[in-house]
N, CA and C atoms as an extended XYZ file, in Angstrom:
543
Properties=species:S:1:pos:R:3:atomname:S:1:resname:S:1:resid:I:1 pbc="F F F"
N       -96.171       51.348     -109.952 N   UNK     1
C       -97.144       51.267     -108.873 CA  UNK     1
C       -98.489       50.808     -109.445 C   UNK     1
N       -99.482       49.900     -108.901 N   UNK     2
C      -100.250       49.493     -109.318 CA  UNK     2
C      -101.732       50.216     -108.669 C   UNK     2
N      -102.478       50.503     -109.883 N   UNK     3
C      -103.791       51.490     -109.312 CA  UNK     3
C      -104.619       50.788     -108.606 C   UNK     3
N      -105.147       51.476     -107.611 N   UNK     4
C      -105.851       50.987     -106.377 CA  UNK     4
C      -107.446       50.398     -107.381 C   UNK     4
N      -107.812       49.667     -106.895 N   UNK     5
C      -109.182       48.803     -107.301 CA  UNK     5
C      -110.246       49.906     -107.621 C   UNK     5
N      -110.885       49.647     -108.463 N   UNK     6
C      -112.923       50.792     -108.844 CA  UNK     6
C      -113.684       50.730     -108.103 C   UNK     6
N      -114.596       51.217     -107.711 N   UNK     7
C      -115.714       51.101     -107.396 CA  UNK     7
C      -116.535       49.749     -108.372 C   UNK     7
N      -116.055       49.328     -109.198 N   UNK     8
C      -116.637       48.308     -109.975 CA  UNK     8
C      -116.016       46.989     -109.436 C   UNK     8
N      -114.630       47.134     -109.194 N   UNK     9
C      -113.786       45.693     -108.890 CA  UNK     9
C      -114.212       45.639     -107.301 C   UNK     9
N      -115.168       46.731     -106.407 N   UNK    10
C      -115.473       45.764     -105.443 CA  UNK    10
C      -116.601       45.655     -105.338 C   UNK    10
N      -117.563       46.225     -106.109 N   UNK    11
C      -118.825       45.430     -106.567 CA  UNK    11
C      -118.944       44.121     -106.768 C   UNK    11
N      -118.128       43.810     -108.315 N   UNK    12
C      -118.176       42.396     -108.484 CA  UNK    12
C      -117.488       41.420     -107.765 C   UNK    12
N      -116.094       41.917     -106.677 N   UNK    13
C      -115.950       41.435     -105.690 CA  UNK    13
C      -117.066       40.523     -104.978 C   UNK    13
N      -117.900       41.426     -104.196 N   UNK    14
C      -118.730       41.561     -103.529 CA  UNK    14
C      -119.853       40.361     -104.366 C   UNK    14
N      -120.345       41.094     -105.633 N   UNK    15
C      -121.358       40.124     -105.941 CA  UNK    15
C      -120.948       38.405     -105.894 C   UNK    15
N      -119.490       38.274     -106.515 N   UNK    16
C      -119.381       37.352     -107.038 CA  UNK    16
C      -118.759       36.345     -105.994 C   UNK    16
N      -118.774       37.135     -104.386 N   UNK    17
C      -118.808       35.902     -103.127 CA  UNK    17
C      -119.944       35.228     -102.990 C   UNK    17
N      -120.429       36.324     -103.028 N   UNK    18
C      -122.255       35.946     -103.222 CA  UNK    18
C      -122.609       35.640     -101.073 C   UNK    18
N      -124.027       35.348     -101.468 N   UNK    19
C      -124.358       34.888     -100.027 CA  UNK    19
C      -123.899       34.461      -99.031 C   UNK    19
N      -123.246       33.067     -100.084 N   UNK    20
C      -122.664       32.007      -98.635 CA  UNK    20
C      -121.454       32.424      -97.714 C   UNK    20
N      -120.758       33.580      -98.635 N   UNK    21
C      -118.988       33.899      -98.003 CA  UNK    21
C      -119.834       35.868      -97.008 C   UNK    21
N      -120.754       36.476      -97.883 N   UNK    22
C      -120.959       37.498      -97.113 CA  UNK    22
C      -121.471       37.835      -95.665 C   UNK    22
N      -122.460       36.620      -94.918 N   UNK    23
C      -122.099       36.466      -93.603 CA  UNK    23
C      -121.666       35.192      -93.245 C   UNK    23
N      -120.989       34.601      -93.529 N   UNK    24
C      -120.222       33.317      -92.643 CA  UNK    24
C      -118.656       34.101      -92.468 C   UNK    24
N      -118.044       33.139      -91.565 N   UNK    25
C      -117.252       33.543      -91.078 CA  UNK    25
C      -116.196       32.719      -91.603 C   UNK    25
N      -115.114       32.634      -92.674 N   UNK    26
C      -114.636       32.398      -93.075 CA  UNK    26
C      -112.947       33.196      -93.139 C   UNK    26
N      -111.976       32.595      -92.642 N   UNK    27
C      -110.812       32.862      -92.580 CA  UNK    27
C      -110.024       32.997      -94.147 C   UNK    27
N      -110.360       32.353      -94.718 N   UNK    28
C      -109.768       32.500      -95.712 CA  UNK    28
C      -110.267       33.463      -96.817 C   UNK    28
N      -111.937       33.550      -97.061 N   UNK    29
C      -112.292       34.681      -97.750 CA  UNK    29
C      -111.781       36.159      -97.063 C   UNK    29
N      -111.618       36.476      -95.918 N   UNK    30
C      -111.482       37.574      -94.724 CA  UNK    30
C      -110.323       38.002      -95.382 C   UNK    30
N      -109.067       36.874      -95.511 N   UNK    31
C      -107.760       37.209      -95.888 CA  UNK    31
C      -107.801       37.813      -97.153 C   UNK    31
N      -108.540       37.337      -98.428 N   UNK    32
C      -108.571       37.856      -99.524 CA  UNK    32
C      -109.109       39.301      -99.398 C   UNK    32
N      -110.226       39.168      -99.015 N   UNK    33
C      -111.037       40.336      -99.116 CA  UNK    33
C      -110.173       41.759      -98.356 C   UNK    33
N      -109.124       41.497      -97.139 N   UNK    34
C      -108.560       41.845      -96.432 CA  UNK    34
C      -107.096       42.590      -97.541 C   UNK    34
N      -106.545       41.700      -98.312 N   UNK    35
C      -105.693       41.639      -99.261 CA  UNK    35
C      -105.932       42.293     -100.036 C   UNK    35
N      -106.878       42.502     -101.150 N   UNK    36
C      -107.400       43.511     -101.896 CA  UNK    36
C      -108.117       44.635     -101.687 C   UNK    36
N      -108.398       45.089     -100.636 N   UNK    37
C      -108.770       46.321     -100.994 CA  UNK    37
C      -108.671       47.119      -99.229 C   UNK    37
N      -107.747       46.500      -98.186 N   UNK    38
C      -107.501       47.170      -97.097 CA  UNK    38
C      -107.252       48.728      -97.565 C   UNK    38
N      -106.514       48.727      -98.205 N   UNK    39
C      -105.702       50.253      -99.140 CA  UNK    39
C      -106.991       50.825      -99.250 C   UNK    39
N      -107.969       50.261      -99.667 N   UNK    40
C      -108.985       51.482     -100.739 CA  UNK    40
C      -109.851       51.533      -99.096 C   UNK    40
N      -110.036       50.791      -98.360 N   UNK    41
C      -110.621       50.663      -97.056 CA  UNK    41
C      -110.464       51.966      -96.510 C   UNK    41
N      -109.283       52.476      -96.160 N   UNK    42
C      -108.635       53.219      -95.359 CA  UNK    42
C      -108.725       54.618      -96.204 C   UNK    42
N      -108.743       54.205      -97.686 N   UNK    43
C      -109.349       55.691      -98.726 CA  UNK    43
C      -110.237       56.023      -98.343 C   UNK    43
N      -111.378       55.177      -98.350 N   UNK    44
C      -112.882       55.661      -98.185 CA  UNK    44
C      -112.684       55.932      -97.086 C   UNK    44
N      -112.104       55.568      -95.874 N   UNK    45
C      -112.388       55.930      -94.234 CA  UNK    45
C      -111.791       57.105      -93.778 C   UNK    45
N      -111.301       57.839      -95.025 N   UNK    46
C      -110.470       59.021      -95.034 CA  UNK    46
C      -111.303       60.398      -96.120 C   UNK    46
N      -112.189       59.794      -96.451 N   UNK    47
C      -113.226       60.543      -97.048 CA  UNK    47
C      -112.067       60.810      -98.760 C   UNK    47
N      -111.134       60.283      -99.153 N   UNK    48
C      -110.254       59.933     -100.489 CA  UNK    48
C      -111.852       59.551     -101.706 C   UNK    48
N      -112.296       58.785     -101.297 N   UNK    49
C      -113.392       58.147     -101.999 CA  UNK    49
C      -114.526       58.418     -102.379 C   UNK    49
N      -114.438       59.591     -101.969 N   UNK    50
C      -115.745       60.298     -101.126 CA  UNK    50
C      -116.914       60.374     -102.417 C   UNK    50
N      -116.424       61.219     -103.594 N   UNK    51
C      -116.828       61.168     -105.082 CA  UNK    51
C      -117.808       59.856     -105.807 C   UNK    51
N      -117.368       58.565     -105.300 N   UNK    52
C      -117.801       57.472     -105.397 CA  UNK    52
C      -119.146       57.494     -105.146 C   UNK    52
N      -119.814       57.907     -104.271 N   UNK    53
C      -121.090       58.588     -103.593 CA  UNK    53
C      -122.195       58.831     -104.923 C   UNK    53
N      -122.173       59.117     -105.804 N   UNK    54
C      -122.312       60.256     -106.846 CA  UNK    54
C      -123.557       59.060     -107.417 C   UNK    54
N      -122.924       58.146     -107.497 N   UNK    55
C      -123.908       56.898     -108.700 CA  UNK    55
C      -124.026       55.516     -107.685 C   UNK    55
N      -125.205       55.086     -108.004 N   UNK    56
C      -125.419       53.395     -106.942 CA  UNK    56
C      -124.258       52.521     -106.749 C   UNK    56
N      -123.626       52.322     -108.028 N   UNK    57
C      -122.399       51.348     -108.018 CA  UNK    57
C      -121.035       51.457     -106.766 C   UNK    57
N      -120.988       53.429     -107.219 N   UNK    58
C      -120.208       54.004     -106.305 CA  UNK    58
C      -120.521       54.341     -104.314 C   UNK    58
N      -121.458       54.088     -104.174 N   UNK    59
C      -122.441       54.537     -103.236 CA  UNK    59
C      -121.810       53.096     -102.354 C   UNK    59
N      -122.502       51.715     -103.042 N   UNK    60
C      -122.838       50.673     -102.645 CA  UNK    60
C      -120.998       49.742     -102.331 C   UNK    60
N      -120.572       50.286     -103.728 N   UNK    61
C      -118.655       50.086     -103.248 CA  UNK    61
C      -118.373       50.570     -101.744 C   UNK    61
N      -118.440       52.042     -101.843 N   UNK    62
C      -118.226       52.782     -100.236 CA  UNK    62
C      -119.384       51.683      -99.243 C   UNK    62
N      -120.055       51.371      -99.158 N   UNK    63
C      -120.585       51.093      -97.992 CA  UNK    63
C      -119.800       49.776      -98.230 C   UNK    63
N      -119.443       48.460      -99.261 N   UNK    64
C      -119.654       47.398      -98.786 CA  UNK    64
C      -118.123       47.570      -98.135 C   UNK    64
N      -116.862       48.751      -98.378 N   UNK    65
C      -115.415       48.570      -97.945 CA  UNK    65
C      -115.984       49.392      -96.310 C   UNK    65
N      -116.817       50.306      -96.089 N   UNK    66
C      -117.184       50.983      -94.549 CA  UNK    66
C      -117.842       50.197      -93.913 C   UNK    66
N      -118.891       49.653      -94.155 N   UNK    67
C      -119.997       48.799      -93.189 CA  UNK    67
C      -119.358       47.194      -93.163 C   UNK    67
N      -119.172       46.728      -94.190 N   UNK    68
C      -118.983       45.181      -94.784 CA  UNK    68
C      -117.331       45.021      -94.522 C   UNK    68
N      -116.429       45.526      -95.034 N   UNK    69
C      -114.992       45.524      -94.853 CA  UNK    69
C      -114.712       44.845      -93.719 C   UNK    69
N      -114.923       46.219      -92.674 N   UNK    70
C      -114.182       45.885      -91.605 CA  UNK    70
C      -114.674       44.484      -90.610 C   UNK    70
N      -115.704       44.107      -90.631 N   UNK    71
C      -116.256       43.220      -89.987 CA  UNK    71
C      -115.726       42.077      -90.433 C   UNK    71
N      -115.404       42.033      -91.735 N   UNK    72
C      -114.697       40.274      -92.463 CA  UNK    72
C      -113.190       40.961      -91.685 C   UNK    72
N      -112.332       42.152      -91.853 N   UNK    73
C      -110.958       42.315      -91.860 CA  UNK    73
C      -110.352       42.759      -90.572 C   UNK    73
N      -111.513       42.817      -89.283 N   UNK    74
C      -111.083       43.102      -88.593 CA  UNK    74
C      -112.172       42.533      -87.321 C   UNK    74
N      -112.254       41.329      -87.228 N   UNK    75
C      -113.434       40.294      -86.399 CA  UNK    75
C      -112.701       40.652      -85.076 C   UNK    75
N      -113.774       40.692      -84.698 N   UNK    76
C      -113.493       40.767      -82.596 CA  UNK    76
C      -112.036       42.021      -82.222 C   UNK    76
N      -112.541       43.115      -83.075 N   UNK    77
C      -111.361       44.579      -82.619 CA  UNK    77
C      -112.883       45.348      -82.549 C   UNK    77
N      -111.823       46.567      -82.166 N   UNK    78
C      -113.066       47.939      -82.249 CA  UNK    78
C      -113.230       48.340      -83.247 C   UNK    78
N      -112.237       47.849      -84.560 N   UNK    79
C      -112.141       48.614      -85.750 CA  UNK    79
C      -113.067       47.918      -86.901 C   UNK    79
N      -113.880       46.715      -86.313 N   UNK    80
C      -114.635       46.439      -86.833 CA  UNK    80
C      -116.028       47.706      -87.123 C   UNK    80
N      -115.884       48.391      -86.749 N   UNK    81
C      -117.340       49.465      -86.038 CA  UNK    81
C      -116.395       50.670      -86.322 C   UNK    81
N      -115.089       51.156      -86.413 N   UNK    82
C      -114.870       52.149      -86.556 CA  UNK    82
C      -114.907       53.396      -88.067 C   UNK    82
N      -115.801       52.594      -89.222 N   UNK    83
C      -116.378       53.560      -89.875 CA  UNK    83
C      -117.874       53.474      -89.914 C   UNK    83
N      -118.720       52.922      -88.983 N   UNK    84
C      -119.508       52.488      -89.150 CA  UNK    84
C      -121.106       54.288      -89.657 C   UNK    84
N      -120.411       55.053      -88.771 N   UNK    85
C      -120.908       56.378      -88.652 CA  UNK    85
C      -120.912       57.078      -90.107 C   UNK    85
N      -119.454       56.819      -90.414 N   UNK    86
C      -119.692       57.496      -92.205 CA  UNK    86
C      -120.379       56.460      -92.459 C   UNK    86
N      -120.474       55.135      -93.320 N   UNK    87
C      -121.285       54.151      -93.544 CA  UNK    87
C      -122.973       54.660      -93.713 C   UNK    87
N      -123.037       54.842      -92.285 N   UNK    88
C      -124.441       55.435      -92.152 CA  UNK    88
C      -124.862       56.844      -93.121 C   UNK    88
N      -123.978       57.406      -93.042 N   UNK    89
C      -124.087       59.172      -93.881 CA  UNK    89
C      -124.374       58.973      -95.124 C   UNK    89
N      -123.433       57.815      -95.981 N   UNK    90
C      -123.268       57.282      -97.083 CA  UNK    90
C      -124.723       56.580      -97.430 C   UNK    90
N      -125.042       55.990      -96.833 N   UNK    91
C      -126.537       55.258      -96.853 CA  UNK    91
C      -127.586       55.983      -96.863 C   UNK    91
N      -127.605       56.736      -95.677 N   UNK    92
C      -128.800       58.092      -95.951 CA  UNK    92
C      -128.454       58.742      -97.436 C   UNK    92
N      -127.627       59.369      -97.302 N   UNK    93
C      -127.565       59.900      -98.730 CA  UNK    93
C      -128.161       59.247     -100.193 C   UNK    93
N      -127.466       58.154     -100.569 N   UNK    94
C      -127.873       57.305     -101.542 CA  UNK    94
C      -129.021       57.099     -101.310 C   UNK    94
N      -129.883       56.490     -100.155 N   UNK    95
C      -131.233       56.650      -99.994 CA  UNK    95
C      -132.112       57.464     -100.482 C   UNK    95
N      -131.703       58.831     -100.044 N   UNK    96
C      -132.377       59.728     -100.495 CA  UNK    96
C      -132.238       60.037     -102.020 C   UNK    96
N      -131.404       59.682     -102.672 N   UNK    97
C      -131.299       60.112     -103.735 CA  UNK    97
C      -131.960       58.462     -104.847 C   UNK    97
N      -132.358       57.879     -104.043 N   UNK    98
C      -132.417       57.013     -105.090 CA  UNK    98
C      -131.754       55.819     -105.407 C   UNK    98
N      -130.770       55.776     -104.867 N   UNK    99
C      -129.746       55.097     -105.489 CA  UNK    99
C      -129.881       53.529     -105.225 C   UNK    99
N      -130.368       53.308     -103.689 N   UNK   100
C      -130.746       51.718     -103.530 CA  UNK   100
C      -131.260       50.961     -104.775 C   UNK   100
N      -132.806       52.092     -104.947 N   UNK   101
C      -133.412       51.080     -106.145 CA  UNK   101
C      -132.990       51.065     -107.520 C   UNK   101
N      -131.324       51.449     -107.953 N   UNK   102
C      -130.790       51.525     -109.045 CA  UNK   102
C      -130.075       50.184     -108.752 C   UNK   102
N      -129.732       48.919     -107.838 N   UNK   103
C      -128.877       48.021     -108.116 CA  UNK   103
C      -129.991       46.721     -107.785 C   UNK   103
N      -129.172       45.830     -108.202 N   UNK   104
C      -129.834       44.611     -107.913 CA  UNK   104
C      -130.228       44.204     -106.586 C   UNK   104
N      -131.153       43.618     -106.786 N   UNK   105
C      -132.048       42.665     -105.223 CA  UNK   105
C      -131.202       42.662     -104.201 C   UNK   105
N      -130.770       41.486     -104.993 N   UNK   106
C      -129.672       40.419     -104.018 CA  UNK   106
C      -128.328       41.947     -103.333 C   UNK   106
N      -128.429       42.854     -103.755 N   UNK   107
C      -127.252       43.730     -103.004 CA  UNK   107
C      -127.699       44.972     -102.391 C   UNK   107
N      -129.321       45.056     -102.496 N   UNK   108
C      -129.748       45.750     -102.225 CA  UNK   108
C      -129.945       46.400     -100.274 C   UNK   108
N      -129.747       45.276     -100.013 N   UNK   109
C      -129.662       44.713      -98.408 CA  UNK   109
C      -128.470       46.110      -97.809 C   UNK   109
N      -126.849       45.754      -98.076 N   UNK   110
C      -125.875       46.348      -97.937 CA  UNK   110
C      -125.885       47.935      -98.473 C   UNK   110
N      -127.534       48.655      -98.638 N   UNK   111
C      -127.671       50.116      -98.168 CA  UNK   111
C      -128.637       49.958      -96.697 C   UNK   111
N      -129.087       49.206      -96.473 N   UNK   112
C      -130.244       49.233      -95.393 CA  UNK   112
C      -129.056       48.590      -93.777 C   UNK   112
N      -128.238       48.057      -94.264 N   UNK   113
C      -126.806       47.306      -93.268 CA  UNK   113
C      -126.414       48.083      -92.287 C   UNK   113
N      -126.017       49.301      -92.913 N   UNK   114
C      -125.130       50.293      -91.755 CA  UNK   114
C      -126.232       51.154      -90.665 C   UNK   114
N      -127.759       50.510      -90.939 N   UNK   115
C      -128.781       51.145      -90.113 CA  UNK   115
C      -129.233       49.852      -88.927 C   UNK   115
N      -128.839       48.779      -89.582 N   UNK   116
C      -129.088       47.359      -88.923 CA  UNK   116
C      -128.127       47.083      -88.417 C   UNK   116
N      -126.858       47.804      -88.369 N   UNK   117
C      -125.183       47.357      -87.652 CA  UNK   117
C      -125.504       49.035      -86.679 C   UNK   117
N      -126.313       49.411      -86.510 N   UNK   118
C      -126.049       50.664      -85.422 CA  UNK   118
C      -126.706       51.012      -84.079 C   UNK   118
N      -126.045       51.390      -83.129 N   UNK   119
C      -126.819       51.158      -81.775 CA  UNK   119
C      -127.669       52.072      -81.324 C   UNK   119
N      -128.328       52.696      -82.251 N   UNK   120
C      -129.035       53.522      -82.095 CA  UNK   120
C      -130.429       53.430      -82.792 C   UNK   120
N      -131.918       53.121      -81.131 N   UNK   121
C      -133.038       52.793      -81.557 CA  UNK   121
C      -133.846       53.321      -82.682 C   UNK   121
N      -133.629       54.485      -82.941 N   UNK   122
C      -134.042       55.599      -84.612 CA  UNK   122
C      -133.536       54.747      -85.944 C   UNK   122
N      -132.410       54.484      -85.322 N   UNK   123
C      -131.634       53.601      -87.077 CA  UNK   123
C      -131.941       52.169      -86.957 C   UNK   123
N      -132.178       51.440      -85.489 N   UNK   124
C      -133.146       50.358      -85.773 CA  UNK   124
C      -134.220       50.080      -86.754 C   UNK   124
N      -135.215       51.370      -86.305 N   UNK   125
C      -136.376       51.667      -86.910 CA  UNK   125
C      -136.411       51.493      -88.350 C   UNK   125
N      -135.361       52.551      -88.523 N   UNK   126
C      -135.329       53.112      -89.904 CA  UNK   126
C      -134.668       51.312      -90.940 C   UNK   126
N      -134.422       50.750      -90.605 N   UNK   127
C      -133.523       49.292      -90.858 CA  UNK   127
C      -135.156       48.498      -91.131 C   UNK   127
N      -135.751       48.357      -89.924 N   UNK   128
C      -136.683       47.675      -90.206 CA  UNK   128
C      -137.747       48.408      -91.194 C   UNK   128
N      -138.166       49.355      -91.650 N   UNK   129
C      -138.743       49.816      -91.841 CA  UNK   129
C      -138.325       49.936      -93.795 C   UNK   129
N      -136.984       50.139      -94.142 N   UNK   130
C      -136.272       49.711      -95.464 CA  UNK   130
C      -136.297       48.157      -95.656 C   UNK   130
N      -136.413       47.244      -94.856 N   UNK   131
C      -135.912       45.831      -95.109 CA  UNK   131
C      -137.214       45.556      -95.106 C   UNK   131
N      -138.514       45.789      -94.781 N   UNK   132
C      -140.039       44.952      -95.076 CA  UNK   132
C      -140.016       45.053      -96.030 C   UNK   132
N      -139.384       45.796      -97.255 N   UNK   133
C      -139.700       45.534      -98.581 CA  UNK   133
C      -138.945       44.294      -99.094 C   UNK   133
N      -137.848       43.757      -98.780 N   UNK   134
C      -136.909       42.354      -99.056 CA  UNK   134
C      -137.669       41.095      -98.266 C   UNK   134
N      -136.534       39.966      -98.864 N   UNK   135
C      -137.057       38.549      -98.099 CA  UNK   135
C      -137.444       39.131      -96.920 C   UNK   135
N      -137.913       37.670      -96.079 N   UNK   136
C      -138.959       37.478      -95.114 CA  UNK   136
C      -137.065       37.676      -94.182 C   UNK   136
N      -136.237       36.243      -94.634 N   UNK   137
C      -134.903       36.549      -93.480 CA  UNK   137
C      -134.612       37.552      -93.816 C   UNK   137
N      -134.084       38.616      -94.609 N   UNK   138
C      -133.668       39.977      -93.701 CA  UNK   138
C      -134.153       41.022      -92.840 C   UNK   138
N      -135.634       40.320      -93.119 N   UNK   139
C      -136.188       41.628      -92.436 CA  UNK   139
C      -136.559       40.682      -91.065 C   UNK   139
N      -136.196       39.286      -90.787 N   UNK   140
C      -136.010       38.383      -89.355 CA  UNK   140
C      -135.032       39.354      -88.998 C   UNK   140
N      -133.589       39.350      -89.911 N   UNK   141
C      -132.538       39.842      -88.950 CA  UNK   141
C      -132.929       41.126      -88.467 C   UNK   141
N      -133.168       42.201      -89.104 N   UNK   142
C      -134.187       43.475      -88.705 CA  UNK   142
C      -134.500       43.149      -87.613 C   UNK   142
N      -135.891       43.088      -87.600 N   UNK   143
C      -136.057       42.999      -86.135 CA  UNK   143
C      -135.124       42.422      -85.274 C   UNK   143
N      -134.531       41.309      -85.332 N   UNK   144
C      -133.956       40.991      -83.972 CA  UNK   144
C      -132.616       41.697      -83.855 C   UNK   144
N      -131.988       42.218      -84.785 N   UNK   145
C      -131.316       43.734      -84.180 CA  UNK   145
C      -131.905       44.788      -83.833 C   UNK   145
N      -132.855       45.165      -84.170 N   UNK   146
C      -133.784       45.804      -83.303 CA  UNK   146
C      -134.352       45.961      -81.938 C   UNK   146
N      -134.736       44.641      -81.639 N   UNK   147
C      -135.163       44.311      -80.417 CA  UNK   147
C      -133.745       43.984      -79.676 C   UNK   147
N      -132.946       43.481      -79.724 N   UNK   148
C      -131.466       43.680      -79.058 CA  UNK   148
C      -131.607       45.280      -78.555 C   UNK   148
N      -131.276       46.251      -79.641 N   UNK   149
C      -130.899       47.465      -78.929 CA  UNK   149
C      -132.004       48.062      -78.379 C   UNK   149
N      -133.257       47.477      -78.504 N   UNK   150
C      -134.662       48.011      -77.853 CA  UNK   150
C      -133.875       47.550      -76.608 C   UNK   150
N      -133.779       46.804      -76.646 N   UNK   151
C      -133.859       45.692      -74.878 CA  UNK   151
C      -132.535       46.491      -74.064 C   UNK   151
N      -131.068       46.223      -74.944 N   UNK   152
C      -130.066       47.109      -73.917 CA  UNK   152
C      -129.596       48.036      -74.598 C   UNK   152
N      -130.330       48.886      -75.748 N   UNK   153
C      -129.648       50.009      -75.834 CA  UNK   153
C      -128.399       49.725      -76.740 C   UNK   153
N      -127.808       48.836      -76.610 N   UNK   154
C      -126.232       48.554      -77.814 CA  UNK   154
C      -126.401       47.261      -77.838 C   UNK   154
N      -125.511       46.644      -78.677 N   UNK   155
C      -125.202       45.256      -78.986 CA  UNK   155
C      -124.407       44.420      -78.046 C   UNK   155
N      -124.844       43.651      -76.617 N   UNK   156
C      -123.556       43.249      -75.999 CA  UNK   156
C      -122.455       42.680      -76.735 C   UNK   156
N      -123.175       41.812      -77.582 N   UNK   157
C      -121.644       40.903      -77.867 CA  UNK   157
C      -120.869       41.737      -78.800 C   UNK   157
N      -120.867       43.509      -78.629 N   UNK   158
C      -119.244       44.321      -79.256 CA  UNK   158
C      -118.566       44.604      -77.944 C   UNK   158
N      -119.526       44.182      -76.530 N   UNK   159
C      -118.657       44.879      -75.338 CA  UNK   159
C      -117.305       44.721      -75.293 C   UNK   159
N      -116.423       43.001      -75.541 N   UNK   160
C      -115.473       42.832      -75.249 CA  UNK   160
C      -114.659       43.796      -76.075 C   UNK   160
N      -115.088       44.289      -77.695 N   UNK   161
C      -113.974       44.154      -78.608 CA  UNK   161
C      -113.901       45.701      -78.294 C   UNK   161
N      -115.347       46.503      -77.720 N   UNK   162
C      -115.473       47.790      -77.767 CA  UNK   162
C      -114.637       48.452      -76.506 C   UNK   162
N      -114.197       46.981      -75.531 N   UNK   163
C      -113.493       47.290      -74.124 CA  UNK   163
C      -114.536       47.814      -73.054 C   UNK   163
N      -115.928       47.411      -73.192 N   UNK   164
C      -117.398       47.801      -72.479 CA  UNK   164
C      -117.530       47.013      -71.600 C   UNK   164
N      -117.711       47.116      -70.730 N   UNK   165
C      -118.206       46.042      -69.306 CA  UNK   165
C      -119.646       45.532      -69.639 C   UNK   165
N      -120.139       44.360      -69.456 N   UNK   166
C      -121.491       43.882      -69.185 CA  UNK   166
C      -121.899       44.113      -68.890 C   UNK   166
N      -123.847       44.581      -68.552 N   UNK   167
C      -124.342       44.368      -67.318 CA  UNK   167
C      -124.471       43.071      -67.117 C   UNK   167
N      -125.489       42.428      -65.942 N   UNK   168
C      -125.402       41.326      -65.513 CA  UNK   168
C      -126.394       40.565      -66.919 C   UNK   168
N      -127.264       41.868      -66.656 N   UNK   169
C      -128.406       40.885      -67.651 CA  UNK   169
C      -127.815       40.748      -69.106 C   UNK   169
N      -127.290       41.588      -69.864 N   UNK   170
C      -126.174       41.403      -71.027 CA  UNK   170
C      -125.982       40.458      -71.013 C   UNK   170
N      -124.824       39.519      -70.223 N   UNK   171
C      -123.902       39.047      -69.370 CA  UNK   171
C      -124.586       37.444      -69.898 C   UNK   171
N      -125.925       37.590      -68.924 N   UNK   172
C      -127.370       36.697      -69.218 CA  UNK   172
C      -127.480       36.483      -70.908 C   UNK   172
N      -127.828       36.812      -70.952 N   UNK   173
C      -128.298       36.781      -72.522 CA  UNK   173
C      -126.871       36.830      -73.442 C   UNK   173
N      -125.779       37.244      -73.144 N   UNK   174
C      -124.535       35.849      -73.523 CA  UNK   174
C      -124.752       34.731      -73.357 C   UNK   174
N      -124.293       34.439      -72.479 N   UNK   175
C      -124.098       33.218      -71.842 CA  UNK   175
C      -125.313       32.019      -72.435 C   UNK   175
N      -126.675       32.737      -72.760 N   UNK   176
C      -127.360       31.652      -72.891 CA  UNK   176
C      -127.566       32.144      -74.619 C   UNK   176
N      -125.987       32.404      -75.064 N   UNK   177
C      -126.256       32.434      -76.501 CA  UNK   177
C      -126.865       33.015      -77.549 C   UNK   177
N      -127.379       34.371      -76.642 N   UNK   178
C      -127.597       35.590      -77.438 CA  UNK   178
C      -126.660       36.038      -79.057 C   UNK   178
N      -127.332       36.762      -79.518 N   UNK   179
C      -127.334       36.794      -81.002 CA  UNK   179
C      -125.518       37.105      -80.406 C   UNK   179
N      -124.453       37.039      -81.887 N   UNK   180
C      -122.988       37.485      -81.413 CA  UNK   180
C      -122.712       38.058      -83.216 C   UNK   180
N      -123.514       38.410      -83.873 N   UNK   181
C      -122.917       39.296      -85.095 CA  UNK   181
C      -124.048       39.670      -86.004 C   UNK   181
């Protein structure tokens, strides 16, 4: 039987897609990323992983398979969002302890993520408020996830996958191409 991946093999995973594959939407990175470490996915979403927590490396592994995972391995389901809550726990924690400013720049983003992926105006806040210290674009995306859930409270474009009805004005601000990830 072959041992499930480190907290290190999805770090450098992770680092070594780099920018261009971590938000584009790419079918074929999805499959890989999907391929290697669904197994350890479903560890951490089972609290198996939980220990990982302990040091930045381990902290930042758990969030990128809870927050980051499911969104490449599971596009337009509910299960994109369905660890999104631990994610968040995991982030506060490491926060508090420090742990963000133990890793590099460039990955530093994916502790401040699971506060900028949540529909709740407090963890807006708290998103924008961690990301004014990074580039000028993440802390663009900040706010305008922000102001999304200022405006309706959740993200429309998860209604379909979340099985949520529109309102009209939602609906509106689809249609004319409102933000969709």
């Amino acid at each position: 039987m072959n041992a499930l991946p480190t907290a290190h093999d999805v770090v450098d995973f992770w680092r070594e897609a780099g920018p261009q594959k971590w938000f584009a939407k790419d079918e074929a990175f999805d499959a890989a990323f999907k391929n290697r470490f669904e197994t350890l996915h479903h560890a951490a979403a089972a609290g198996a992983l939980d220990g990982w927590a302990a040091d930045a490396e381990g902290a930042l592994a758990l969030l990128v398979l809870l927050d980051q995972f499911p969104r490449n391995a599971y596009r337009e389901t509910g299960h994109m969002f369905a660890t999104d809550g631990k994610a968040r726990a995991i982030a506060r924690a490491a926060i508090a302890a420090g742990l963000d400013a133990q890793v590099e720049a460039a990955l530093r983003p994916f502790f401040y993520l699971p506060f900028m992926h949540s529909e709740a105006l407090e963890d807006q806040e708290r998103s924008v408020a961690l990301n004014a210290a990074l580039d000028a674009n993440t802390q663009r995306f900040a706010l305008l996830h922000r102001d999304i859930v200022a405006r309706f409270g959740r993200f429309p474009h998860r209604n379909a996958a979340l099985g949520r009805a529109s309102t009209p004005d939602e609906q509106r601000f689809l249609d004319e191409g409102g933000f969709s990830g």
